Coordinates of C-alpha atoms in Angstrom, one line a residue:
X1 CA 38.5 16.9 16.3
X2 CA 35.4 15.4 18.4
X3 CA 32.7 13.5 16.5
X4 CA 29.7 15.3 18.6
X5 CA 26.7 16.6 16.9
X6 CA 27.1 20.6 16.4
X7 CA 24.1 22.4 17.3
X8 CA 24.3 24.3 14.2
X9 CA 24.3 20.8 12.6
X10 CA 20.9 19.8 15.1
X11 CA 19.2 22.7 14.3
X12 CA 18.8 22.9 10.2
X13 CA 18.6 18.9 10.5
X14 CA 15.8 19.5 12.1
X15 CA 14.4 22.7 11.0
X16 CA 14.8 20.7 7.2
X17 CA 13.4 17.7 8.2
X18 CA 10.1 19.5 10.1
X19 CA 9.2 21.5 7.4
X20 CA 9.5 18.3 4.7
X21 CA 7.6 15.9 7.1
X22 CA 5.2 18.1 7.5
X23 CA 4.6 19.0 3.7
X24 CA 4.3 15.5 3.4
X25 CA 1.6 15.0 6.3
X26 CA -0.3 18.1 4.6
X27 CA 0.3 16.0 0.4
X28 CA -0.9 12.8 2.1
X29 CA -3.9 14.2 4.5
X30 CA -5.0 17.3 2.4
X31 CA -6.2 14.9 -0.7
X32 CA -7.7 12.1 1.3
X33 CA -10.0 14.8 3.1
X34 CA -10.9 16.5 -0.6
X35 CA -9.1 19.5 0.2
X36 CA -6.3 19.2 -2.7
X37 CA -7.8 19.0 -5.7
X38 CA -6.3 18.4 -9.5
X39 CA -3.6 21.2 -9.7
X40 CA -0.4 22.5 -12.0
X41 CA 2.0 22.0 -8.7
X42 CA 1.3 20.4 -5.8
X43 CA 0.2 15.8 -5.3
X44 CA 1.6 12.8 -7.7
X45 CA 1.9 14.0 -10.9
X46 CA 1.7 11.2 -13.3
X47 CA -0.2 11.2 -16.7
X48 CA -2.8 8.7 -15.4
X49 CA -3.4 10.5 -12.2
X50 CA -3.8 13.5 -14.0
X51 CA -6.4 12.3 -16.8
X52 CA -9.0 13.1 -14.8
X53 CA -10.5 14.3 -11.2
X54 CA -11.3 10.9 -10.5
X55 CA -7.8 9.7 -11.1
X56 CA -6.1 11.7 -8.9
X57 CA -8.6 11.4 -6.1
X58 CA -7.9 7.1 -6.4
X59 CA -4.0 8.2 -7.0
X60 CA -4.1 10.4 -3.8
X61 CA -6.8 8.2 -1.7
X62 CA -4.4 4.9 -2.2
X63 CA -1.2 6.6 -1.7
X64 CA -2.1 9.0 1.0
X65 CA -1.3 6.9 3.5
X66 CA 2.0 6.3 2.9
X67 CA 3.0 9.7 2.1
X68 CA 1.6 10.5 5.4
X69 CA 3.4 7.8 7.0
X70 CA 6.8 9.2 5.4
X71 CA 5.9 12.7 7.3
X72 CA 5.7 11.2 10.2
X73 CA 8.9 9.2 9.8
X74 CA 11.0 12.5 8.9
X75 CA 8.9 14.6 11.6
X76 CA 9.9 11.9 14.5
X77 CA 13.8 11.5 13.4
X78 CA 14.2 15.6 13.0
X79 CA 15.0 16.2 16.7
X80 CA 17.5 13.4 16.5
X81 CA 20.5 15.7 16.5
X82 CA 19.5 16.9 20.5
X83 CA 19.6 13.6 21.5
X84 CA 21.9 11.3 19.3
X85 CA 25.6 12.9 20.8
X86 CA 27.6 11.6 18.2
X87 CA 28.0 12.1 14.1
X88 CA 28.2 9.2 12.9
X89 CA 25.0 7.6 15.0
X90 CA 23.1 11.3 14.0
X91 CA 24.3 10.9 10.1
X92 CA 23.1 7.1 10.3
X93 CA 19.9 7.8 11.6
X94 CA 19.1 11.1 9.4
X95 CA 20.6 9.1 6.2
X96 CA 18.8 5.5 7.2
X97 CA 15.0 7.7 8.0
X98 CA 16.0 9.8 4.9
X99 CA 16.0 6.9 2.9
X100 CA 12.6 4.6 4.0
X101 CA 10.6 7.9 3.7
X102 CA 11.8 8.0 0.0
X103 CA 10.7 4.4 -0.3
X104 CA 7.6 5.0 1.7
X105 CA 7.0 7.7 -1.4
X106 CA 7.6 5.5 -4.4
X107 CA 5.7 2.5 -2.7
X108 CA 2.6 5.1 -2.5
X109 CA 3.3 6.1 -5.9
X110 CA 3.1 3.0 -7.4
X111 CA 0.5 1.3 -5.1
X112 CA -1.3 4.2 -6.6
X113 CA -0.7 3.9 -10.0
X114 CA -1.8 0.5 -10.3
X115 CA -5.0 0.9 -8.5
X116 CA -5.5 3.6 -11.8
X117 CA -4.8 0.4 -13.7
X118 CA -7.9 -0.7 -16.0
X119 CA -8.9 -4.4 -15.1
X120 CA -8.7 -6.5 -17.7
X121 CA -11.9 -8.4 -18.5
X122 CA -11.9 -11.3 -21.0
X123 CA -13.4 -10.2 -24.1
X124 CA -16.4 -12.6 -25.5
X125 CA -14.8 -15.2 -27.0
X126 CA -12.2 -16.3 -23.7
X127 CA -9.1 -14.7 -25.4
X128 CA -8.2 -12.5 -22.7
X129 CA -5.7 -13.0 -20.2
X130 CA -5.7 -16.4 -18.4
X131 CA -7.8 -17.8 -21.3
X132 CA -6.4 -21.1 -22.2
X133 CA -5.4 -21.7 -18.1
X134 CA -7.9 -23.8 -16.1
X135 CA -10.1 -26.3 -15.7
X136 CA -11.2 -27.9 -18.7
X137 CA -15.0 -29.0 -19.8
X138 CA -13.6 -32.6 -20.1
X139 CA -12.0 -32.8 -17.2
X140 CA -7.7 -32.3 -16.6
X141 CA -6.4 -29.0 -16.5
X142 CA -5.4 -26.6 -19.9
X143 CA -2.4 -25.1 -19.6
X144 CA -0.5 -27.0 -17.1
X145 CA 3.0 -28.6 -18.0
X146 CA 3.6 -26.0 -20.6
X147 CA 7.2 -25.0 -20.9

């Protein structure tokens, strides 16, 4: 038993990998060039995104980028199998891309999520977040040394 890569193996590796990268350069480009629009299938689908066209073009315009950057990961690692001779350096590679593209996904995802996040303003009478923390009219800080 030999531990080289198969070309069988090297070719649907890469054939799989190639047609996922480049779905995901076409999810992360399409939006940020207004060419993917609100839609039943295809972009992040969360309820904010999807509350309005707005929302999904600041969803798609923040996380675009890293989408597109997973593409390109899984895109440069599909050919691997040609040149990586051996299984377990192939599986490591394939397994180790594999797995920072899906964290190059949720890190768009949520980067884009809480750029949907409303900002939130202290209402009139300072009870907002923070209010209570800083410096004081008199002088000393409010806030500090609370445990």
């Amino acid at each position: 038993m030999t531990d080289a890569v198969t070309t069988g193996t090297a070719i649907t590796t890469a054939l799989a990998l190639t047609v996922a990268g480049v779905l995901l350069l076409a999810l992360g480009l399409l939006p940020q060039r207004g060419k993917l629009s609100r839609n039943a299938f295809l972009g992040i689908r969360t309820v904010r995104a999807l509350e309005s066209d707005e929302a999904w073009r600041t969803m798609h315009r923040v996380a675009g980028p890293w989408v597109t950057a997973g593409g390109v990961l899984l895109l440069l690692v599909a050919f691997s199998g040609f040149y990586l001779d051996r299984e377990p350096a192939f599986s490591v590679t394939v397994l180790t891309a594999t797995g920072a593209c899906v964290a190059l996904l949720f890190t768009g995802a949520w980067r884009g999520s809480r750029a949907l996040r409303p900002t939130a303003a202290a209402p009139a009478g300072g009870r907002g977040p923070g209010a209570g923390v800083g410096p004081r009219p008199g002088g000393g800080v409010s806030g500090a040394g609370r445990g």
